[in-house]
Amino acid sequence: MNIFIAGHKGMVGSAIYKKLSKDASSNIIFSSKKDLNLLDQNDVNLFFKKNNIDQVYLAAAKVGGIHANNEYPAQFIYENLTIQSNIINASHIADVQKLLFLGSSCIYPKHSSQPIKEEYLLNGRLEPTNEPYAIAKIAGIKLCESYNRQYGRDYRSIMPTNLYGPNDNFHQENSHVIPALIRRFHNAIQFNKKEVVIWGSGEPKREFLHVDDMAGASIFVMNIENELFTKKVDLMNSHINIGTGQDCSIMELAHTIADTVNFKGKIIFDKSKPDGTPRKLLDVSKINDLGWNFSINLHDGLQNTYTWFKKNIRDVRL
């Protein structure tokens, strides 16, 4: 089977590649940005024409933190809409029957009831800071559904909770909470700091999923028998939440990461800084009902991530 992974160097794409590489019956196809410009429709169409592709994992996307989303909203909506439109349409033209589109839990309204069910999509206003990115991901879901309805394709969508793990972005100013805290506590040890200051009260709760579990869920959903999938999933609301169904407070997370990196100093929560949304937990009953559940708990996942960080980040003091 010829399997194309779009975004094979990213955190999720590389984890999917690692898992699929263990299957001798799979021939994995990928291409670098230098050789394949996903923003160029002709380039993408030619790539699909040249390769006899059976399955597509659409993990390619322009991603970033709050700062990047605020500074470059036009790039975030344009590039994500273009990449996914080019790949999904090229898949159809090349008669690729199976595709998996990877989205984000930011597609849901800012004030969704908790835990967040798939049917809450489009039931309220989005979080303003990442609205362009979220709209692009919603469009990706609807693209898949539209090709399924009009052409009988089997294009599926999954929406993960907050992901972390190897190949994450550990940039000081543009990373998400787990890599940001890992770097902050690690640097505190390197520079003999006695305390670490964290924005907010520490009370908001978040759900976290290790990227290896996300990769496993992606492959699982891709290969669910079509009869079972169509029985469990609504044609017009076909995306599936992927997560643990468990959350923890930012305070609990900070202390767990401090223990992971062996930071013995004081943790201070600056309550003058904003907290953000009080809680963001996905309802994962649909994916559980289909037969998948997470396997990596937060403690083990953080240990794994910190080990990777120390081995792969060249100058961890920056």
GROMACS .gro file of N, CA, C and O in nm, residues 145-264:
model
  480
  145GLU      N    1  -1.616   1.628   0.404
  145GLU     CA    2  -1.757   1.586   0.401
  145GLU      C    3  -1.819   1.610   0.263
  145GLU      O    4  -1.899   1.528   0.216
  146SER      N    5  -1.783   1.719   0.199
  146SER     CA    6  -1.841   1.752   0.069
  146SER      C    7  -1.796   1.656  -0.040
  146SER      O    8  -1.877   1.615  -0.125
  147TYR      N    9  -1.668   1.618  -0.038
  147TYR     CA   10  -1.621   1.520  -0.136
  147TYR      C   11  -1.682   1.382  -0.110
  147TYR      O   12  -1.709   1.307  -0.203
  148ASN      N   13  -1.705   1.353   0.018
  148ASN     CA   14  -1.772   1.226   0.050
  148ASN      C   15  -1.915   1.225  -0.004
  148ASN      O   16  -1.960   1.127  -0.064
  149ARG      N   17  -1.987   1.334   0.016
  149ARG     CA   18  -2.127   1.341  -0.025
  149ARG      C   19  -2.142   1.343  -0.177
  149ARG      O   20  -2.230   1.276  -0.232
  150GLN      N   21  -2.057   1.421  -0.243
  150GLN     CA   22  -2.073   1.438  -0.387
  150GLN      C   23  -2.009   1.326  -0.469
  150GLN      O   24  -2.064   1.287  -0.573
  151TYR      N   25  -1.896   1.273  -0.419
  151TYR     CA   26  -1.821   1.177  -0.501
  151TYR      C   27  -1.806   1.040  -0.437
  151TYR      O   28  -1.742   0.952  -0.494
  152GLY      N   29  -1.863   1.021  -0.319
  152GLY     CA   30  -1.854   0.890  -0.254
  152GLY      C   31  -1.716   0.857  -0.202
  152GLY      O   32  -1.681   0.740  -0.187
  153ARG      N   33  -1.636   0.960  -0.172
  153ARG     CA   34  -1.504   0.937  -0.116
  153ARG      C   35  -1.511   0.896   0.031
  153ARG      O   36  -1.617   0.908   0.095
  154ASP      N   37  -1.401   0.851   0.084
  154ASP     CA   38  -1.391   0.813   0.225
  154ASP      C   39  -1.283   0.900   0.289
  154ASP      O   40  -1.174   0.853   0.321
  155TYR      N   41  -1.314   1.029   0.305
  155TYR     CA   42  -1.221   1.126   0.361
  155TYR      C   43  -1.267   1.158   0.504
  155TYR      O   44  -1.377   1.210   0.524
  156ARG      N   45  -1.181   1.130   0.600
  156ARG     CA   46  -1.218   1.140   0.742
  156ARG      C   47  -1.139   1.250   0.812
  156ARG      O   48  -1.031   1.287   0.768
  157SER      N   49  -1.194   1.300   0.922
  157SER     CA   50  -1.131   1.411   0.996
  157SER      C   51  -1.124   1.378   1.145
  157SER      O   52  -1.221   1.328   1.202
  158ILE      N   53  -1.009   1.407   1.206
  158ILE     CA   54  -0.996   1.390   1.350
  158ILE      C   55  -0.944   1.519   1.413
  158ILE      O   56  -0.863   1.590   1.355
  159MET      N   57  -0.996   1.550   1.532
  159MET     CA   58  -0.963   1.675   1.601
  159MET      C   59  -0.897   1.643   1.736
  159MET      O   60  -0.965   1.603   1.831
  160PRO      N   61  -0.765   1.657   1.745
  160PRO     CA   62  -0.697   1.625   1.870
  160PRO      C   63  -0.706   1.736   1.974
  160PRO      O   64  -0.722   1.853   1.942
  161THR      N   65  -0.689   1.697   2.099
  161THR     CA   66  -0.673   1.792   2.208
  161THR      C   67  -0.530   1.845   2.204
  161THR      O   68  -0.458   1.827   2.105
  162ASN      N   69  -0.482   1.909   2.310
  162ASN     CA   70  -0.347   1.964   2.314
  162ASN      C   71  -0.244   1.852   2.305
  162ASN      O   72  -0.243   1.762   2.390
  163LEU      N   73  -0.156   1.859   2.206
  163LEU     CA   74  -0.057   1.755   2.184
  163LEU      C   75   0.079   1.798   2.238
  163LEU      O   76   0.112   1.916   2.244
  164TYR      N   77   0.159   1.698   2.273
  164TYR     CA   78   0.297   1.724   2.317
  164TYR      C   79   0.380   1.600   2.287
  164TYR      O   80   0.326   1.493   2.259
  165GLY      N   81   0.512   1.615   2.293
  165GLY     CA   82   0.598   1.499   2.273
  165GLY      C   83   0.720   1.532   2.189
  165GLY      O   84   0.750   1.650   2.162
  166PRO      N   85   0.795   1.431   2.145
  166PRO     CA   86   0.913   1.452   2.060
  166PRO      C   87   0.878   1.532   1.936
  166PRO      O   88   0.769   1.522   1.881
  167ASN      N   89   0.974   1.615   1.892
  167ASN     CA   90   0.959   1.702   1.776
  167ASN      C   91   0.864   1.818   1.798
  167ASN      O   92   0.821   1.884   1.703
  168ASP      N   93   0.831   1.846   1.924
  168ASP     CA   94   0.749   1.963   1.954
  168ASP      C   95   0.833   2.089   1.934
  168ASP      O   96   0.956   2.083   1.918
  169ASN      N   97   0.768   2.205   1.938
  169ASN     CA   98   0.836   2.333   1.925
  169ASN      C   99   0.869   2.386   2.064
  169ASN      O  100   0.779   2.416   2.143
  170PHE      N  101   1.000   2.399   2.094
  170PHE     CA  102   1.043   2.442   2.227
  170PHE      C  103   1.093   2.586   2.227
  170PHE      O  104   1.168   2.626   2.316
  171HIS      N  105   1.052   2.664   2.129
  171HIS     CA  106   1.093   2.804   2.120
  171HIS      C  107   1.043   2.879   2.244
  171HIS      O  108   0.931   2.859   2.290
  172GLN      N  109   1.126   2.970   2.296
  172GLN     CA  110   1.092   3.039   2.420
  172GLN      C  111   0.967   3.125   2.409
  172GLN      O  112   0.891   3.138   2.505
  173GLU      N  113   0.945   3.186   2.292
  173GLU     CA  114   0.835   3.281   2.279
  173GLU      C  115   0.717   3.226   2.200
  173GLU      O  116   0.609   3.286   2.201
  174ASN      N  117   0.734   3.115   2.131
  174ASN     CA  118   0.629   3.071   2.039
  174ASN      C  119   0.598   2.922   2.055
  174ASN      O  120   0.577   2.852   1.958
  175SER      N  121   0.597   2.876   2.179
  175SER     CA  122   0.567   2.735   2.204
  175SER      C  123   0.444   2.723   2.293
  175SER      O  124   0.403   2.819   2.359
  176HIS      N  125   0.385   2.605   2.296
  176HIS     CA  126   0.268   2.581   2.380
  176HIS      C  127   0.312   2.547   2.523
  176HIS      O  128   0.431   2.539   2.552
  177VAL      N  129   0.216   2.524   2.610
  177VAL     CA  130   0.244   2.525   2.753
  177VAL      C  131   0.344   2.418   2.798
  177VAL      O  132   0.435   2.446   2.875
  178ILE      N  133   0.331   2.294   2.751
  178ILE     CA  134   0.422   2.189   2.798
  178ILE      C  135   0.566   2.214   2.753
  178ILE      O  136   0.657   2.216   2.838
  179PRO      N  137   0.594   2.234   2.624
  179PRO     CA  138   0.733   2.261   2.587
  179PRO      C  139   0.787   2.390   2.650
  179PRO      O  140   0.905   2.398   2.684
  180ALA      N  141   0.700   2.491   2.667
  180ALA     CA  142   0.743   2.617   2.728
  180ALA      C  143   0.788   2.593   2.873
  180ALA      O  144   0.892   2.645   2.916
  181LEU      N  145   0.709   2.516   2.948
  181LEU     CA  146   0.744   2.490   3.088
  181LEU      C  147   0.865   2.398   3.101
  181LEU      O  148   0.948   2.417   3.191
  182ILE      N  149   0.876   2.301   3.012
  182ILE     CA  150   0.995   2.214   3.016
  182ILE      C  151   1.120   2.298   2.998
  182ILE      O  152   1.217   2.286   3.073
  183ARG      N  153   1.120   2.387   2.899
  183ARG     CA  154   1.238   2.472   2.875
  183ARG      C  155   1.262   2.566   2.993
  183ARG      O  156   1.376   2.587   3.036
  184ARG      N  157   1.154   2.623   3.049
  184ARG     CA  158   1.170   2.720   3.158
  184ARG      C  159   1.230   2.655   3.282
  184ARG      O  160   1.322   2.710   3.345
  185PHE      N  161   1.179   2.538   3.319
  185PHE     CA  162   1.233   2.470   3.437
  185PHE      C  163   1.375   2.419   3.412
  185PHE      O  164   1.460   2.425   3.501
  186HIS      N  165   1.400   2.370   3.293
  186HIS     CA  166   1.535   2.322   3.260
  186HIS      C  167   1.635   2.437   3.268
  186HIS      O  168   1.743   2.423   3.325
  187ASN      N  169   1.600   2.552   3.209
  187ASN     CA  170   1.688   2.668   3.214
  187ASN      C  171   1.711   2.717   3.355
  187ASN      O  172   1.820   2.764   3.389
  188ALA      N  173   1.608   2.708   3.439
  188ALA     CA  174   1.622   2.750   3.579
  188ALA      C  175   1.730   2.667   3.649
  188ALA      O  176   1.810   2.720   3.727
  189ILE      N  177   1.734   2.538   3.619
  189ILE     CA  178   1.838   2.452   3.676
  189ILE      C  179   1.975   2.490   3.621
  189ILE      O  180   2.073   2.502   3.695
  190GLN      N  181   1.982   2.512   3.489
  190GLN     CA  182   2.109   2.546   3.425
  190GLN      C  183   2.169   2.675   3.481
  190GLN      O  184   2.290   2.686   3.496
  191PHE      N  185   2.085   2.771   3.514
  191PHE     CA  186   2.133   2.901   3.562
  191PHE      C  187   2.116   2.918   3.713
  191PHE      O  188   2.125   3.029   3.765
  192ASN      N  189   2.090   2.807   3.782
  192ASN     CA  190   2.080   2.807   3.929
  192ASN      C  191   1.977   2.906   3.983
  192ASN      O  192   1.998   2.971   4.086
  193LYS      N  193   1.865   2.915   3.912
  193LYS     CA  194   1.757   3.002   3.960
  193LYS      C  195   1.678   2.931   4.068
  193LYS      O  196   1.654   2.811   4.061
  194LYS      N  197   1.637   3.006   4.168
  194LYS     CA  198   1.568   2.948   4.284
  194LYS      C  199   1.416   2.949   4.268
  194LYS      O  200   1.346   2.889   4.349
  195GLU      N  201   1.368   3.020   4.168
  195GLU     CA  202   1.223   3.025   4.148
  195GLU      C  203   1.189   3.037   3.999
  195GLU      O  204   1.270   3.084   3.919
  196VAL      N  205   1.070   2.992   3.965
  196VAL     CA  206   1.017   3.004   3.829
  196VAL      C  207   0.879   3.069   3.839
  196VAL      O  208   0.795   3.026   3.918
  197VAL      N  209   0.858   3.174   3.758
  197VAL     CA  210   0.730   3.245   3.758
  197VAL      C  211   0.647   3.199   3.639
  197VAL      O  212   0.696   3.192   3.526
  198ILE      N  213   0.520   3.167   3.667
  198ILE     CA  214   0.428   3.121   3.564
  198ILE      C  215   0.308   3.214   3.560
  198ILE      O  216   0.253   3.251   3.664
  199TRP      N  217   0.268   3.253   3.440
  199TRP     CA  218   0.154   3.344   3.425
  199TRP      C  219   0.024   3.280   3.473
  199TRP      O  220  -0.001   3.162   3.451
  200GLY      N  221  -0.060   3.362   3.539
  200GLY     CA  222  -0.194   3.320   3.579
  200GLY      C  223  -0.198   3.254   3.716
  200GLY      O  224  -0.096   3.238   3.785
  201SER      N  225  -0.317   3.213   3.752
  201SER     CA  226  -0.340   3.155   3.884
  201SER      C  227  -0.303   3.008   3.892
  201SER      O  228  -0.288   2.952   4.002
  202GLY      N  229  -0.292   2.941   3.777
  202GLY     CA  230  -0.266   2.797   3.775
  202GLY      C  231  -0.392   2.714   3.785
  202GLY      O  232  -0.387   2.591   3.781
  203GLU      N  233  -0.508   2.781   3.793
  203GLU     CA  234  -0.633   2.710   3.812
  203GLU      C  235  -0.697   2.654   3.684
  203GLU      O  236  -0.769   2.553   3.690
  204PRO      N  237  -0.679   2.718   3.568
  204PRO     CA  238  -0.740   2.663   3.445
  204PRO      C  239  -0.697   2.518   3.421
  204PRO      O  240  -0.585   2.478   3.454
  205LYS      N  241  -0.789   2.441   3.363
  205LYS     CA  242  -0.762   2.300   3.336
  205LYS      C  243  -0.747   2.275   3.187
  205LYS      O  244  -0.818   2.333   3.105
  206ARG      N  245  -0.653   2.185   3.154
  206ARG     CA  246  -0.628   2.149   3.016
  206ARG      C  247  -0.608   1.998   3.004
  206ARG      O  248  -0.564   1.932   3.098
  207GLU      N  249  -0.637   1.948   2.885
  207GLU     CA  250  -0.622   1.806   2.852
  207GLU      C  251  -0.501   1.793   2.760
  207GLU      O  252  -0.480   1.875   2.670
  208PHE      N  253  -0.420   1.689   2.781
  208PHE     CA  254  -0.298   1.670   2.702
  208PHE      C  255  -0.288   1.526   2.651
  208PHE      O  256  -0.316   1.432   2.725
  209LEU      N  257  -0.245   1.514   2.525
  209LEU     CA  258  -0.230   1.383   2.461
  209LEU      C  259  -0.091   1.371   2.402
  209LEU      O  260  -0.046   1.459   2.328
  210HIS      N  261  -0.022   1.260   2.433
  210HIS     CA  262   0.112   1.238   2.377
  210HIS      C  263   0.100   1.212   2.227
  210HIS      O  264   0.007   1.145   2.181
  211VAL      N  265   0.195   1.263   2.150
  211VAL     CA  266   0.188   1.255   2.005
  211VAL      C  267   0.191   1.111   1.953
  211VAL      O  268   0.135   1.081   1.848
  212ASP      N  269   0.255   1.019   2.027
  212ASP     CA  270   0.254   0.879   1.983
  212ASP      C  271   0.114   0.819   1.993
  212ASP      O  272   0.076   0.735   1.910
  213ASP      N  273   0.037   0.860   2.093
  213ASP     CA  274  -0.102   0.818   2.101
  213ASP      C  275  -0.183   0.879   1.987
  213ASP      O  276  -0.271   0.814   1.929
  214MET      N  277  -0.152   1.004   1.953
  214MET     CA  278  -0.221   1.069   1.841
  214MET      C  279  -0.192   0.995   1.711
  214MET      O  280  -0.282   0.973   1.628
  215ALA      N  281  -0.068   0.953   1.691
  215ALA     CA  282  -0.032   0.878   1.571
  215ALA      C  283  -0.108   0.746   1.566
  215ALA      O  284  -0.160   0.706   1.461
  216GLY      N  285  -0.116   0.678   1.681
  216GLY     CA  286  -0.190   0.553   1.687
  216GLY      C  287  -0.337   0.572   1.656
  216GLY      O  288  -0.398   0.492   1.583
  217ALA      N  289  -0.395   0.680   1.708
  217ALA     CA  290  -0.536   0.710   1.682
  217ALA      C  291  -0.558   0.740   1.534
  217ALA      O  292  -0.660   0.701   1.476
  218SER      N  293  -0.464   0.810   1.473
  218SER     CA  294  -0.476   0.846   1.331
  218SER      C  295  -0.482   0.721   1.244
  218SER      O  296  -0.568   0.707   1.156
  219ILE      N  297  -0.391   0.628   1.268
  219ILE     CA  298  -0.387   0.503   1.191
  219ILE      C  299  -0.511   0.420   1.219
  219ILE      O  300  -0.569   0.359   1.128
  220PHE      N  301  -0.555   0.420   1.344
  220PHE     CA  302  -0.676   0.346   1.382
  220PHE      C  303  -0.798   0.398   1.307
  220PHE      O  304  -0.874   0.321   1.247
  221VAL      N  305  -0.817   0.530   1.308
  221VAL     CA  306  -0.935   0.589   1.242
  221VAL      C  307  -0.928   0.568   1.091
  221VAL      O  308  -1.029   0.539   1.027
  222MET      N  309  -0.809   0.583   1.034
  222MET     CA  310  -0.795   0.562   0.890
  222MET      C  311  -0.843   0.423   0.849
  222MET      O  312  -0.902   0.406   0.741
  223ASN      N  313  -0.821   0.324   0.933
  223ASN     CA  314  -0.846   0.186   0.894
  223ASN      C  315  -0.971   0.123   0.954
  223ASN      O  316  -0.991   0.001   0.943
  224ILE      N  317  -1.056   0.204   1.015
  224ILE     CA  318  -1.186   0.153   1.060
  224ILE      C  319  -1.267   0.111   0.937
  224ILE      O  320  -1.273   0.184   0.838
  225GLU      N  321  -1.329  -0.005   0.944
  225GLU     CA  322  -1.412  -0.051   0.832
  225GLU      C  323  -1.520   0.052   0.802
  225GLU      O  324  -1.583   0.107   0.893
  226ASN      N  325  -1.543   0.078   0.675
  226ASN     CA  326  -1.635   0.184   0.634
  226ASN      C  327  -1.777   0.162   0.686
  226ASN      O  328  -1.846   0.256   0.725
  227GLU      N  329  -1.820   0.036   0.692
  227GLU     CA  330  -1.955   0.006   0.740
  227GLU      C  331  -1.973   0.049   0.885
  227GLU      O  332  -2.075   0.109   0.922
  228LEU      N  333  -1.872   0.020   0.968
  228LEU     CA  334  -1.878   0.060   1.109
  228LEU      C  335  -1.867   0.211   1.122
  228LEU      O  336  -1.940   0.273   1.200
  229PHE      N  337  -1.776   0.272   1.045
  229PHE     CA  338  -1.754   0.416   1.054
  229PHE      C  339  -1.881   0.493   1.020
  229PHE      O  340  -1.920   0.585   1.093
  230THR      N  341  -1.946   0.458   0.911
  230THR     CA  342  -2.067   0.530   0.868
  230THR      C  343  -2.184   0.507   0.964
  230THR      O  344  -2.275   0.589   0.974
  231LYS      N  345  -2.180   0.395   1.035
  231LYS     CA  346  -2.286   0.366   1.132
  231LYS      C  347  -2.272   0.454   1.257
  231LYS      O  348  -2.370   0.495   1.318
  232LYS      N  349  -2.147   0.485   1.294
  232LYS     CA  350  -2.120   0.559   1.417
  232LYS      C  351  -2.107   0.710   1.397
  232LYS      O  352  -2.116   0.786   1.493
  233VAL      N  353  -2.081   0.751   1.273
  233VAL     CA  354  -2.047   0.892   1.248
  233VAL      C  355  -2.151   0.957   1.157
  233VAL      O  356  -2.191   0.901   1.055
  234ASP      N  357  -2.193   1.078   1.193
  234ASP     CA  358  -2.290   1.155   1.115
  234ASP      C  359  -2.224   1.210   0.989
  234ASP      O  360  -2.117   1.270   0.993
  235LEU      N  361  -2.287   1.190   0.875
  235LEU     CA  362  -2.235   1.235   0.747
  235LEU      C  363  -2.204   1.384   0.745
  235LEU      O  364  -2.107   1.429   0.682
  236MET      N  365  -2.287   1.465   0.813
  236MET     CA  366  -2.271   1.610   0.812
  236MET      C  367  -2.199   1.663   0.937
  236MET      O  368  -2.185   1.783   0.955
  237ASN      N  369  -2.154   1.573   1.021
  237ASN     CA  370  -2.079   1.611   1.141
  237ASN      C  371  -1.980   1.498   1.170
  237ASN      O  372  -1.982   1.434   1.273
  238SER      N  373  -1.891   1.474   1.070
  238SER     CA  374  -1.816   1.349   1.065
  238SER      C  375  -1.683   1.349   1.139
  238SER      O  376  -1.616   1.246   1.146
  239HIS      N  377  -1.639   1.465   1.192
  239HIS     CA  378  -1.510   1.470   1.261
  239HIS      C  379  -1.519   1.398   1.395
  239HIS      O  380  -1.627   1.387   1.455
  240ILE      N  381  -1.404   1.350   1.442
  240ILE     CA  382  -1.398   1.273   1.567
  240ILE      C  383  -1.295   1.335   1.660
  240ILE      O  384  -1.181   1.360   1.621
  241ASN      N  385  -1.335   1.359   1.785
  241ASN     CA  386  -1.242   1.409   1.886
  241ASN      C  387  -1.142   1.301   1.926
  241ASN      O  388  -1.178   1.185   1.941
  242ILE      N  389  -1.016   1.344   1.945
  242ILE     CA  390  -0.912   1.253   1.992
  242ILE      C  391  -0.848   1.313   2.118
  242ILE      O  392  -0.796   1.425   2.115
  243GLY      N  393  -0.854   1.240   2.228
  243GLY     CA  394  -0.795   1.289   2.352
  243GLY      C  395  -0.796   1.180   2.458
  243GLY      O  396  -0.820   1.063   2.429
  244THR      N  397  -0.770   1.220   2.580
  244THR     CA  398  -0.767   1.125   2.692
  244THR      C  399  -0.898   1.124   2.770
  244THR      O  400  -0.926   1.029   2.842
  245GLY      N  401  -0.976   1.233   2.759
  245GLY     CA  402  -1.095   1.246   2.840
  245GLY      C  403  -1.063   1.283   2.984
  245GLY      O  404  -1.149   1.279   3.071
  246GLN      N  405  -0.936   1.321   3.007
  246GLN     CA  406  -0.891   1.360   3.141
  246GLN      C  407  -0.817   1.493   3.131
  246GLN      O  408  -0.753   1.521   3.031
  247ASP      N  409  -0.828   1.575   3.234
  247ASP     CA  410  -0.753   1.700   3.234
  247ASP      C  411  -0.688   1.724   3.369
  247ASP      O  412  -0.709   1.649   3.465
  248CYS      N  413  -0.606   1.825   3.374
  248CYS     CA  414  -0.540   1.864   3.500
  248CYS      C  415  -0.525   2.015   3.501
  248CYS      O  416  -0.531   2.080   3.395
  249SER      N  417  -0.506   2.072   3.619
  249SER     CA  418  -0.487   2.216   3.628
  249SER      C  419  -0.345   2.252   3.582
  249SER      O  420  -0.254   2.168   3.585
  250ILE      N  421  -0.326   2.376   3.540
  250ILE     CA  422  -0.192   2.422   3.502
  250ILE      C  423  -0.099   2.415   3.622
  250ILE      O  424   0.022   2.387   3.607
  251MET      N  425  -0.152   2.433   3.742
  251MET     CA  426  -0.070   2.421   3.862
  251MET      C  427  -0.019   2.277   3.879
  251MET      O  428   0.099   2.254   3.906
  252GLU      N  429  -0.109   2.181   3.862
  252GLU     CA  430  -0.069   2.040   3.870
  252GLU      C  431   0.033   2.007   3.762
  252GLU      O  432   0.133   1.937   3.787
  253LEU      N  433   0.010   2.057   3.642
  253LEU     CA  434   0.102   2.033   3.531
  253LEU      C  435   0.241   2.089   3.562
  253LEU      O  436   0.342   2.022   3.541
  254ALA      N  437   0.245   2.213   3.613
  254ALA     CA  438   0.373   2.276   3.644
  254ALA      C  439   0.452   2.197   3.747
  254ALA      O  440   0.573   2.175   3.731
  255HIS      N  441   0.386   2.150   3.851
  255HIS     CA  442   0.456   2.071   3.953
  255HIS      C  443   0.502   1.936   3.898
  255HIS      O  444   0.610   1.887   3.935
  256THR      N  445   0.423   1.876   3.810
  256THR     CA  446   0.463   1.749   3.749
  256THR      C  447   0.586   1.768   3.660
  256THR      O  448   0.679   1.686   3.662
  257ILE      N  449   0.589   1.876   3.583
  257ILE     CA  450   0.705   1.903   3.498
  257ILE      C  451   0.827   1.938   3.583
  257ILE      O  452   0.940   1.895   3.552
  258ALA      N  453   0.807   2.014   3.690
  258ALA     CA  454   0.919   2.045   3.781
  258ALA      C  455   0.981   1.916   3.835
  258ALA      O  456   1.103   1.902   3.841
  259ASP      N  457   0.897   1.821   3.873
  259ASP     CA  458   0.948   1.692   3.922
  259ASP      C  459   1.020   1.617   3.810
  259ASP      O  460   1.122   1.552   3.834
  260THR      N  461   0.967   1.626   3.689
  260THR     CA  462   1.025   1.554   3.575
  260THR      C  463   1.167   1.602   3.546
  260THR      O  464   1.257   1.521   3.520
  261VAL      N  465   1.189   1.733   3.553
  261VAL     CA  466   1.323   1.789   3.522
  261VAL      C  467   1.408   1.802   3.648
  261VAL      O  468   1.523   1.846   3.641
  262ASN      N  469   1.348   1.766   3.765
  262ASN     CA  470   1.419   1.770   3.894
  262ASN      C  471   1.450   1.911   3.941
  262ASN      O  472   1.556   1.938   3.998
  263PHE      N  473   1.355   2.004   3.917
  263PHE     CA  474   1.367   2.140   3.968
  263PHE      C  475   1.318   2.143   4.112
  263PHE      O  476   1.205   2.105   4.141
  264LYS      N  477   1.403   2.193   4.203
  264LYS     CA  478   1.371   2.190   4.346
  264LYS      C  479   1.333   2.328   4.400
  264LYS      O  480   1.307   2.343   4.520
   0.00000   0.00000   0.00000
